[in-house]
Short mmCIF file of N, CA and C in Angstrom, two decimals:
data_model
loop_
_atom_site.label_atom_id
_atom_site.label_comp_id
_atom_site.label_asym_id
_atom_site.label_seq_id
_atom_site.Cartn_x
_atom_site.Cartn_y
_atom_site.Cartn_z
N MET A 965 -3.80 9.64 -10.16
CA MET A 965 -3.96 9.02 -8.87
C MET A 965 -4.96 9.84 -8.07
N LYS A 966 -5.80 9.13 -7.32
CA LYS A 966 -6.81 9.81 -6.50
C LYS A 966 -6.90 9.12 -5.16
N GLU A 967 -7.02 9.91 -4.11
CA GLU A 967 -7.20 9.38 -2.76
C GLU A 967 -8.61 9.70 -2.28
N ILE A 968 -9.24 8.70 -1.67
CA ILE A 968 -10.57 8.90 -1.09
C ILE A 968 -10.54 8.36 0.32
N LYS A 969 -10.88 9.22 1.28
CA LYS A 969 -10.90 8.80 2.69
C LYS A 969 -12.30 8.31 3.04
N ILE A 970 -12.36 7.15 3.64
CA ILE A 970 -13.61 6.51 4.03
C ILE A 970 -13.69 6.49 5.55
N HIS A 971 -14.88 6.75 6.11
CA HIS A 971 -15.02 6.82 7.56
C HIS A 971 -15.85 5.69 8.16
N SER A 972 -16.48 4.86 7.31
CA SER A 972 -17.34 3.80 7.84
C SER A 972 -17.49 2.69 6.81
N LEU A 973 -18.01 1.58 7.28
CA LEU A 973 -18.29 0.46 6.39
C LEU A 973 -19.34 0.85 5.35
N GLU A 974 -20.30 1.66 5.74
CA GLU A 974 -21.32 2.12 4.79
C GLU A 974 -20.71 2.94 3.67
N GLU A 975 -19.73 3.78 3.99
CA GLU A 975 -19.05 4.56 2.96
C GLU A 975 -18.22 3.66 2.04
N THR A 976 -17.65 2.59 2.61
CA THR A 976 -16.91 1.62 1.79
C THR A 976 -17.85 0.97 0.79
N LYS A 977 -19.03 0.57 1.26
CA LYS A 977 -20.03 -0.04 0.38
C LYS A 977 -20.46 0.94 -0.72
N ALA A 978 -20.64 2.20 -0.36
CA ALA A 978 -21.06 3.21 -1.33
C ALA A 978 -19.96 3.44 -2.38
N LEU A 979 -18.71 3.46 -1.96
CA LEU A 979 -17.60 3.62 -2.89
C LEU A 979 -17.53 2.44 -3.85
N ALA A 980 -17.70 1.23 -3.33
CA ALA A 980 -17.69 0.03 -4.18
C ALA A 980 -18.82 0.10 -5.20
N LYS A 981 -19.98 0.58 -4.78
CA LYS A 981 -21.13 0.69 -5.69
C LYS A 981 -20.85 1.71 -6.80
N ARG A 982 -20.26 2.85 -6.45
CA ARG A 982 -19.93 3.86 -7.45
C ARG A 982 -18.92 3.31 -8.46
N LEU A 983 -17.95 2.55 -7.97
CA LEU A 983 -16.97 1.94 -8.87
C LEU A 983 -17.64 0.91 -9.77
N ALA A 984 -18.47 0.05 -9.20
CA ALA A 984 -19.15 -1.00 -9.96
C ALA A 984 -19.97 -0.42 -11.11
N GLN A 985 -20.60 0.70 -10.89
CA GLN A 985 -21.44 1.33 -11.91
C GLN A 985 -20.62 1.83 -13.10
N ARG A 986 -19.33 2.02 -12.92
CA ARG A 986 -18.48 2.57 -13.97
C ARG A 986 -17.58 1.54 -14.65
N LEU A 987 -17.49 0.35 -14.09
CA LEU A 987 -16.55 -0.64 -14.62
C LEU A 987 -16.97 -1.19 -15.98
N PRO A 988 -16.03 -1.23 -16.90
CA PRO A 988 -16.30 -1.88 -18.19
C PRO A 988 -16.23 -3.39 -18.03
N ARG A 989 -16.58 -4.11 -19.06
CA ARG A 989 -16.37 -5.56 -19.10
C ARG A 989 -15.49 -5.82 -20.30
N PRO A 990 -14.40 -6.44 -20.18
CA PRO A 990 -13.77 -6.92 -18.94
C PRO A 990 -13.06 -5.79 -18.19
N ALA A 991 -12.75 -6.04 -16.92
CA ALA A 991 -12.03 -5.09 -16.08
C ALA A 991 -11.10 -5.86 -15.14
N LEU A 992 -9.99 -5.24 -14.80
CA LEU A 992 -9.03 -5.83 -13.87
C LEU A 992 -8.74 -4.83 -12.77
N ILE A 993 -8.93 -5.26 -11.53
CA ILE A 993 -8.67 -4.44 -10.36
C ILE A 993 -7.68 -5.19 -9.47
N THR A 994 -6.66 -4.48 -9.01
CA THR A 994 -5.77 -5.07 -8.02
C THR A 994 -5.98 -4.35 -6.69
N LEU A 995 -5.93 -5.11 -5.60
CA LEU A 995 -6.12 -4.56 -4.26
C LEU A 995 -4.89 -4.86 -3.42
N SER A 996 -4.27 -3.81 -2.93
CA SER A 996 -3.11 -3.95 -2.05
C SER A 996 -3.43 -3.34 -0.70
N GLY A 997 -2.75 -3.82 0.33
CA GLY A 997 -2.93 -3.29 1.68
C GLY A 997 -2.56 -4.35 2.69
N ASP A 998 -2.33 -3.91 3.89
CA ASP A 998 -1.95 -4.84 4.95
C ASP A 998 -3.09 -5.80 5.27
N LEU A 999 -2.77 -6.85 6.01
CA LEU A 999 -3.81 -7.76 6.51
C LEU A 999 -4.82 -6.93 7.30
N GLY A 1000 -6.09 -7.18 7.06
CA GLY A 1000 -7.13 -6.47 7.78
C GLY A 1000 -7.45 -5.09 7.26
N ALA A 1001 -6.85 -4.70 6.14
CA ALA A 1001 -7.11 -3.37 5.59
C ALA A 1001 -8.50 -3.26 4.98
N GLY A 1002 -9.07 -4.38 4.56
CA GLY A 1002 -10.41 -4.35 4.00
C GLY A 1002 -10.50 -4.77 2.55
N LYS A 1003 -9.51 -5.50 2.05
CA LYS A 1003 -9.51 -5.91 0.64
C LYS A 1003 -10.69 -6.83 0.34
N THR A 1004 -10.88 -7.84 1.16
CA THR A 1004 -11.99 -8.77 0.93
C THR A 1004 -13.33 -8.10 1.20
N THR A 1005 -13.39 -7.26 2.21
CA THR A 1005 -14.63 -6.53 2.50
C THR A 1005 -15.02 -5.66 1.32
N PHE A 1006 -14.04 -4.98 0.73
CA PHE A 1006 -14.32 -4.15 -0.44
C PHE A 1006 -14.78 -5.02 -1.61
N THR A 1007 -14.15 -6.17 -1.81
CA THR A 1007 -14.53 -7.08 -2.90
C THR A 1007 -15.96 -7.58 -2.70
N LYS A 1008 -16.33 -7.90 -1.47
CA LYS A 1008 -17.71 -8.34 -1.18
C LYS A 1008 -18.70 -7.24 -1.57
N SER A 1009 -18.40 -6.01 -1.21
CA SER A 1009 -19.29 -4.89 -1.53
C SER A 1009 -19.35 -4.66 -3.03
N LEU A 1010 -18.21 -4.77 -3.70
CA LEU A 1010 -18.16 -4.61 -5.15
C LEU A 1010 -18.99 -5.70 -5.82
N GLY A 1011 -18.82 -6.93 -5.36
CA GLY A 1011 -19.58 -8.05 -5.93
C GLY A 1011 -21.08 -7.88 -5.78
N LYS A 1012 -21.49 -7.45 -4.61
CA LYS A 1012 -22.93 -7.22 -4.40
C LYS A 1012 -23.44 -6.15 -5.35
N ALA A 1013 -22.65 -5.08 -5.53
CA ALA A 1013 -23.04 -4.00 -6.44
C ALA A 1013 -23.04 -4.46 -7.90
N LEU A 1014 -22.27 -5.49 -8.21
CA LEU A 1014 -22.23 -6.04 -9.57
C LEU A 1014 -23.33 -7.09 -9.81
N GLY A 1015 -24.13 -7.35 -8.78
CA GLY A 1015 -25.26 -8.27 -8.96
C GLY A 1015 -24.98 -9.71 -8.56
N ILE A 1016 -24.06 -9.91 -7.66
CA ILE A 1016 -23.79 -11.27 -7.17
C ILE A 1016 -24.64 -11.49 -5.93
N HIS A 1017 -25.39 -12.59 -5.93
CA HIS A 1017 -26.31 -12.85 -4.84
C HIS A 1017 -25.77 -13.89 -3.86
N SER A 1018 -24.76 -14.63 -4.25
CA SER A 1018 -24.18 -15.62 -3.34
C SER A 1018 -23.14 -14.95 -2.44
N THR A 1019 -22.74 -15.67 -1.41
CA THR A 1019 -21.76 -15.15 -0.46
C THR A 1019 -20.37 -15.16 -1.07
N ILE A 1020 -19.69 -14.04 -0.97
CA ILE A 1020 -18.32 -13.93 -1.46
C ILE A 1020 -17.39 -14.12 -0.27
N ASN A 1021 -16.53 -15.13 -0.37
CA ASN A 1021 -15.57 -15.44 0.69
C ASN A 1021 -14.16 -15.21 0.18
N SER A 1022 -13.24 -15.09 1.12
CA SER A 1022 -11.84 -14.94 0.75
C SER A 1022 -11.33 -16.21 0.08
N PRO A 1023 -10.65 -16.07 -1.05
CA PRO A 1023 -10.11 -17.25 -1.75
C PRO A 1023 -8.69 -17.61 -1.31
N THR A 1024 -8.32 -17.31 -0.07
CA THR A 1024 -6.95 -17.51 0.40
C THR A 1024 -6.46 -18.93 0.14
N PHE A 1025 -7.26 -19.93 0.45
CA PHE A 1025 -6.80 -21.31 0.33
C PHE A 1025 -7.05 -21.91 -1.05
N THR A 1026 -8.03 -21.38 -1.77
CA THR A 1026 -8.32 -21.91 -3.10
C THR A 1026 -7.67 -21.09 -4.20
N ILE A 1027 -7.07 -19.98 -3.87
CA ILE A 1027 -6.43 -19.03 -4.76
C ILE A 1027 -7.46 -18.20 -5.53
N MET A 1028 -8.49 -18.84 -6.10
CA MET A 1028 -9.47 -18.10 -6.88
C MET A 1028 -10.87 -18.66 -6.66
N LYS A 1029 -11.83 -17.75 -6.57
CA LYS A 1029 -13.25 -18.10 -6.55
C LYS A 1029 -13.95 -17.29 -7.64
N SER A 1030 -14.94 -17.89 -8.27
CA SER A 1030 -15.65 -17.22 -9.37
C SER A 1030 -17.14 -17.18 -9.09
N TYR A 1031 -17.76 -16.09 -9.50
CA TYR A 1031 -19.17 -15.86 -9.25
C TYR A 1031 -19.79 -15.26 -10.51
N GLU A 1032 -21.02 -15.67 -10.82
CA GLU A 1032 -21.70 -15.11 -11.98
C GLU A 1032 -22.47 -13.86 -11.57
N MET A 1033 -22.30 -12.80 -12.36
CA MET A 1033 -23.00 -11.54 -12.11
C MET A 1033 -24.35 -11.55 -12.84
N ASP A 1034 -25.21 -10.64 -12.47
CA ASP A 1034 -26.53 -10.53 -13.09
C ASP A 1034 -26.46 -10.35 -14.60
N ASP A 1035 -25.40 -9.70 -15.09
CA ASP A 1035 -25.29 -9.43 -16.52
C ASP A 1035 -24.68 -10.60 -17.31
N GLY A 1036 -24.44 -11.73 -16.63
CA GLY A 1036 -23.90 -12.91 -17.30
C GLY A 1036 -22.38 -12.98 -17.31
N TRP A 1037 -21.70 -11.88 -17.01
CA TRP A 1037 -20.25 -11.88 -16.90
C TRP A 1037 -19.86 -12.52 -15.57
N MET A 1038 -18.58 -12.78 -15.40
CA MET A 1038 -18.08 -13.40 -14.17
C MET A 1038 -17.30 -12.39 -13.33
N LEU A 1039 -17.34 -12.60 -12.03
CA LEU A 1039 -16.42 -11.93 -11.12
C LEU A 1039 -15.46 -13.00 -10.65
N HIS A 1040 -14.18 -12.80 -10.93
CA HIS A 1040 -13.13 -13.70 -10.46
C HIS A 1040 -12.39 -12.99 -9.34
N HIS A 1041 -12.35 -13.62 -8.18
CA HIS A 1041 -11.71 -13.05 -7.00
C HIS A 1041 -10.48 -13.91 -6.70
N VAL A 1042 -9.30 -13.31 -6.84
CA VAL A 1042 -8.03 -14.02 -6.71
C VAL A 1042 -7.28 -13.50 -5.50
N ASP A 1043 -6.74 -14.42 -4.70
CA ASP A 1043 -5.84 -14.08 -3.60
C ASP A 1043 -4.48 -14.64 -3.97
N ALA A 1044 -3.55 -13.77 -4.34
CA ALA A 1044 -2.24 -14.19 -4.84
C ALA A 1044 -1.19 -14.33 -3.73
N TYR A 1045 -1.61 -14.22 -2.50
CA TYR A 1045 -0.65 -14.25 -1.39
C TYR A 1045 0.23 -15.50 -1.41
N ARG A 1046 -0.35 -16.64 -1.68
CA ARG A 1046 0.41 -17.91 -1.66
C ARG A 1046 1.14 -18.17 -2.98
N LEU A 1047 1.09 -17.24 -3.92
CA LEU A 1047 1.74 -17.44 -5.22
C LEU A 1047 3.11 -16.77 -5.30
N GLU A 1048 3.60 -16.26 -4.18
CA GLU A 1048 4.90 -15.59 -4.18
C GLU A 1048 5.98 -16.53 -4.70
N GLY A 1049 6.76 -16.03 -5.64
CA GLY A 1049 7.88 -16.80 -6.19
C GLY A 1049 7.53 -17.71 -7.35
N ILE A 1050 6.27 -17.87 -7.66
CA ILE A 1050 5.87 -18.72 -8.78
C ILE A 1050 5.99 -17.91 -10.07
N THR A 1051 6.73 -18.45 -11.03
CA THR A 1051 6.97 -17.70 -12.27
C THR A 1051 6.32 -18.34 -13.49
N GLN A 1052 5.87 -19.58 -13.40
CA GLN A 1052 5.25 -20.21 -14.56
C GLN A 1052 3.83 -19.66 -14.76
N GLU A 1053 3.23 -20.01 -15.88
CA GLU A 1053 1.87 -19.57 -16.17
C GLU A 1053 0.96 -20.03 -15.04
N LEU A 1054 0.12 -19.11 -14.60
CA LEU A 1054 -0.70 -19.37 -13.42
C LEU A 1054 -2.06 -19.97 -13.75
N GLY A 1055 -2.52 -19.81 -14.97
CA GLY A 1055 -3.82 -20.32 -15.33
C GLY A 1055 -4.95 -19.34 -15.04
N ILE A 1056 -4.61 -18.17 -14.54
CA ILE A 1056 -5.66 -17.18 -14.27
C ILE A 1056 -5.76 -16.15 -15.39
N GLU A 1057 -4.84 -16.21 -16.33
CA GLU A 1057 -4.80 -15.21 -17.39
C GLU A 1057 -6.10 -15.17 -18.20
N GLU A 1058 -6.75 -16.31 -18.38
CA GLU A 1058 -8.01 -16.34 -19.13
C GLU A 1058 -9.10 -15.55 -18.43
N CYS A 1059 -9.00 -15.44 -17.11
CA CYS A 1059 -10.02 -14.75 -16.32
C CYS A 1059 -10.06 -13.25 -16.59
N PHE A 1060 -8.97 -12.72 -17.11
CA PHE A 1060 -8.89 -11.28 -17.34
C PHE A 1060 -9.88 -10.81 -18.40
N ASP A 1061 -10.38 -11.72 -19.24
CA ASP A 1061 -11.30 -11.35 -20.31
C ASP A 1061 -12.73 -11.82 -20.07
N GLU A 1062 -13.01 -12.37 -18.91
CA GLU A 1062 -14.32 -12.99 -18.67
C GLU A 1062 -15.27 -12.14 -17.82
N GLY A 1063 -14.88 -10.94 -17.50
CA GLY A 1063 -15.74 -10.09 -16.68
C GLY A 1063 -14.90 -9.16 -15.85
N VAL A 1064 -15.09 -9.21 -14.54
CA VAL A 1064 -14.33 -8.39 -13.61
C VAL A 1064 -13.43 -9.32 -12.81
N CYS A 1065 -12.15 -9.01 -12.79
CA CYS A 1065 -11.19 -9.80 -12.04
C CYS A 1065 -10.59 -8.91 -10.95
N VAL A 1066 -10.72 -9.34 -9.70
CA VAL A 1066 -10.17 -8.61 -8.56
C VAL A 1066 -9.06 -9.46 -7.97
N ILE A 1067 -7.87 -8.89 -7.88
CA ILE A 1067 -6.72 -9.63 -7.39
C ILE A 1067 -6.18 -8.97 -6.12
N GLU A 1068 -6.23 -9.73 -5.01
CA GLU A 1068 -5.61 -9.29 -3.78
C GLU A 1068 -4.15 -9.74 -3.78
N TRP A 1069 -3.28 -8.95 -3.17
CA TRP A 1069 -1.85 -9.24 -3.10
C TRP A 1069 -1.22 -9.34 -4.49
N PRO A 1070 -1.46 -8.36 -5.36
CA PRO A 1070 -0.96 -8.46 -6.74
C PRO A 1070 0.56 -8.42 -6.87
N ASP A 1071 1.24 -7.89 -5.87
CA ASP A 1071 2.71 -7.80 -5.96
C ASP A 1071 3.36 -9.15 -6.22
N PHE A 1072 2.71 -10.22 -5.80
CA PHE A 1072 3.29 -11.55 -5.96
C PHE A 1072 3.18 -12.09 -7.38
N ILE A 1073 2.32 -11.46 -8.21
CA ILE A 1073 2.14 -11.96 -9.59
C ILE A 1073 2.18 -10.84 -10.62
N MET A 1074 2.86 -9.76 -10.33
CA MET A 1074 2.90 -8.62 -11.26
C MET A 1074 3.34 -9.03 -12.66
N HIS A 1075 4.22 -10.02 -12.75
CA HIS A 1075 4.71 -10.46 -14.06
C HIS A 1075 3.59 -11.02 -14.94
N ALA A 1076 2.49 -11.45 -14.35
CA ALA A 1076 1.40 -12.08 -15.10
C ALA A 1076 0.25 -11.12 -15.40
N LEU A 1077 0.33 -9.89 -14.90
CA LEU A 1077 -0.80 -8.97 -15.04
C LEU A 1077 -0.69 -8.10 -16.29
N PRO A 1078 -1.82 -7.84 -16.94
CA PRO A 1078 -1.84 -6.91 -18.07
C PRO A 1078 -1.44 -5.51 -17.59
N LYS A 1079 -0.94 -4.71 -18.51
CA LYS A 1079 -0.52 -3.35 -18.15
C LYS A 1079 -1.70 -2.48 -17.78
N GLU A 1080 -2.84 -2.69 -18.45
CA GLU A 1080 -4.01 -1.87 -18.17
C GLU A 1080 -4.81 -2.49 -17.04
N ARG A 1081 -4.95 -1.70 -15.97
CA ARG A 1081 -5.68 -2.18 -14.79
C ARG A 1081 -5.93 -1.00 -13.86
N LEU A 1082 -6.76 -1.24 -12.87
CA LEU A 1082 -7.01 -0.25 -11.84
C LEU A 1082 -6.38 -0.77 -10.56
N GLU A 1083 -5.37 -0.06 -10.08
CA GLU A 1083 -4.70 -0.45 -8.84
C GLU A 1083 -5.31 0.34 -7.69
N ILE A 1084 -5.72 -0.39 -6.65
CA ILE A 1084 -6.29 0.25 -5.47
C ILE A 1084 -5.48 -0.17 -4.25
N ARG A 1085 -5.02 0.80 -3.50
CA ARG A 1085 -4.32 0.52 -2.24
C ARG A 1085 -5.23 0.97 -1.11
N ILE A 1086 -5.40 0.11 -0.11
CA ILE A 1086 -6.25 0.42 1.04
C ILE A 1086 -5.35 0.46 2.28
N GLU A 1087 -5.44 1.59 2.99
CA GLU A 1087 -4.65 1.75 4.21
C GLU A 1087 -5.58 1.91 5.40
N ASN A 1088 -5.23 1.24 6.50
CA ASN A 1088 -6.00 1.32 7.73
C ASN A 1088 -5.92 2.70 8.35
N GLY A 1089 -7.03 3.11 8.92
CA GLY A 1089 -7.08 4.29 9.77
C GLY A 1089 -7.61 3.85 11.11
N GLU A 1090 -8.13 4.77 11.89
CA GLU A 1090 -8.72 4.41 13.17
C GLU A 1090 -10.12 3.86 12.96
N ASP A 1091 -10.47 2.87 13.74
CA ASP A 1091 -11.78 2.23 13.68
C ASP A 1091 -12.07 1.76 12.24
N GLU A 1092 -13.13 2.28 11.63
CA GLU A 1092 -13.51 1.86 10.27
C GLU A 1092 -12.95 2.79 9.19
N GLN A 1093 -12.10 3.74 9.57
CA GLN A 1093 -11.54 4.65 8.58
C GLN A 1093 -10.53 3.93 7.70
N ARG A 1094 -10.59 4.27 6.42
CA ARG A 1094 -9.65 3.72 5.44
C ARG A 1094 -9.28 4.82 4.46
N LEU A 1095 -8.08 4.71 3.90
CA LEU A 1095 -7.66 5.59 2.83
C LEU A 1095 -7.51 4.74 1.58
N PHE A 1096 -8.32 5.01 0.56
CA PHE A 1096 -8.27 4.31 -0.72
C PHE A 1096 -7.46 5.17 -1.69
N THR A 1097 -6.43 4.60 -2.28
CA THR A 1097 -5.65 5.29 -3.29
C THR A 1097 -5.85 4.56 -4.62
N PHE A 1098 -6.37 5.26 -5.60
CA PHE A 1098 -6.67 4.70 -6.92
C PHE A 1098 -5.58 5.14 -7.90
N ASN A 1099 -4.97 4.16 -8.57
CA ASN A 1099 -3.96 4.43 -9.59
C ASN A 1099 -4.43 3.78 -10.89
N ALA A 1100 -4.78 4.61 -11.85
CA ALA A 1100 -5.31 4.14 -13.14
C ALA A 1100 -4.16 3.81 -14.08
N MET A 1101 -4.18 2.61 -14.63
CA MET A 1101 -3.19 2.17 -15.60
C MET A 1101 -3.93 1.95 -16.92
N GLY A 1102 -4.03 3.01 -17.73
CA GLY A 1102 -4.75 2.92 -19.00
C GLY A 1102 -5.88 3.94 -19.05
N LYS A 1103 -6.23 4.35 -20.26
CA LYS A 1103 -7.21 5.42 -20.47
C LYS A 1103 -8.59 5.11 -19.90
N ILE A 1104 -9.05 3.87 -20.07
CA ILE A 1104 -10.37 3.51 -19.56
C ILE A 1104 -10.41 3.71 -18.05
N TYR A 1105 -9.37 3.27 -17.37
CA TYR A 1105 -9.33 3.38 -15.92
C TYR A 1105 -9.09 4.83 -15.47
N GLU A 1106 -8.38 5.61 -16.26
CA GLU A 1106 -8.19 7.03 -15.94
C GLU A 1106 -9.52 7.74 -15.88
N GLN A 1107 -10.40 7.45 -16.84
CA GLN A 1107 -11.73 8.07 -16.85
C GLN A 1107 -12.54 7.64 -15.64
N ILE A 1108 -12.47 6.36 -15.30
CA ILE A 1108 -13.20 5.85 -14.14
C ILE A 1108 -12.76 6.56 -12.87
N VAL A 1109 -11.46 6.70 -12.68
CA VAL A 1109 -10.92 7.34 -11.48
C VAL A 1109 -11.32 8.82 -11.44
N GLU A 1110 -11.28 9.48 -12.59
CA GLU A 1110 -11.71 10.89 -12.64
C GLU A 1110 -13.14 11.06 -12.17
N GLU A 1111 -14.00 10.11 -12.53
CA GLU A 1111 -15.44 10.21 -12.20
C GLU A 1111 -15.76 9.81 -10.77
N LEU A 1112 -14.85 9.12 -10.08
CA LEU A 1112 -15.12 8.71 -8.71
C LEU A 1112 -15.10 9.92 -7.79
N GLU A 1113 -16.01 9.93 -6.83
CA GLU A 1113 -16.12 11.03 -5.87
C GLU A 1113 -15.59 10.60 -4.54
#
């Protein structure tokens, strides 16, 4: 586990870029944190660093939005907030092998997630300050977290 304190939006963008440079394909990232903690903002920065040129919006109402990256892989952005209590197959499982999958509010669908993933918790601080806590689930993600500054 690693904690990184961020003091500005620019530092958030830089952290997302450093993470994007290290991510394998496929990769699974979960983002937890209160409303307004910066989950979607971080995903937008990550997507830009992965080579997405279109606008990344929150998938709150559509559950999932997909974007093609420069390398031909996909970024799947999932908001699981409205999936609380759903236990049947969700149909997002195929996305885990198609590129980078970022899931906001993962607690609602933990039963459907692979064991290997990178869990990120974002906590609000004052103004633009945030505390990012990285929890690596699997050897690939352990190496990524070790290399993050």
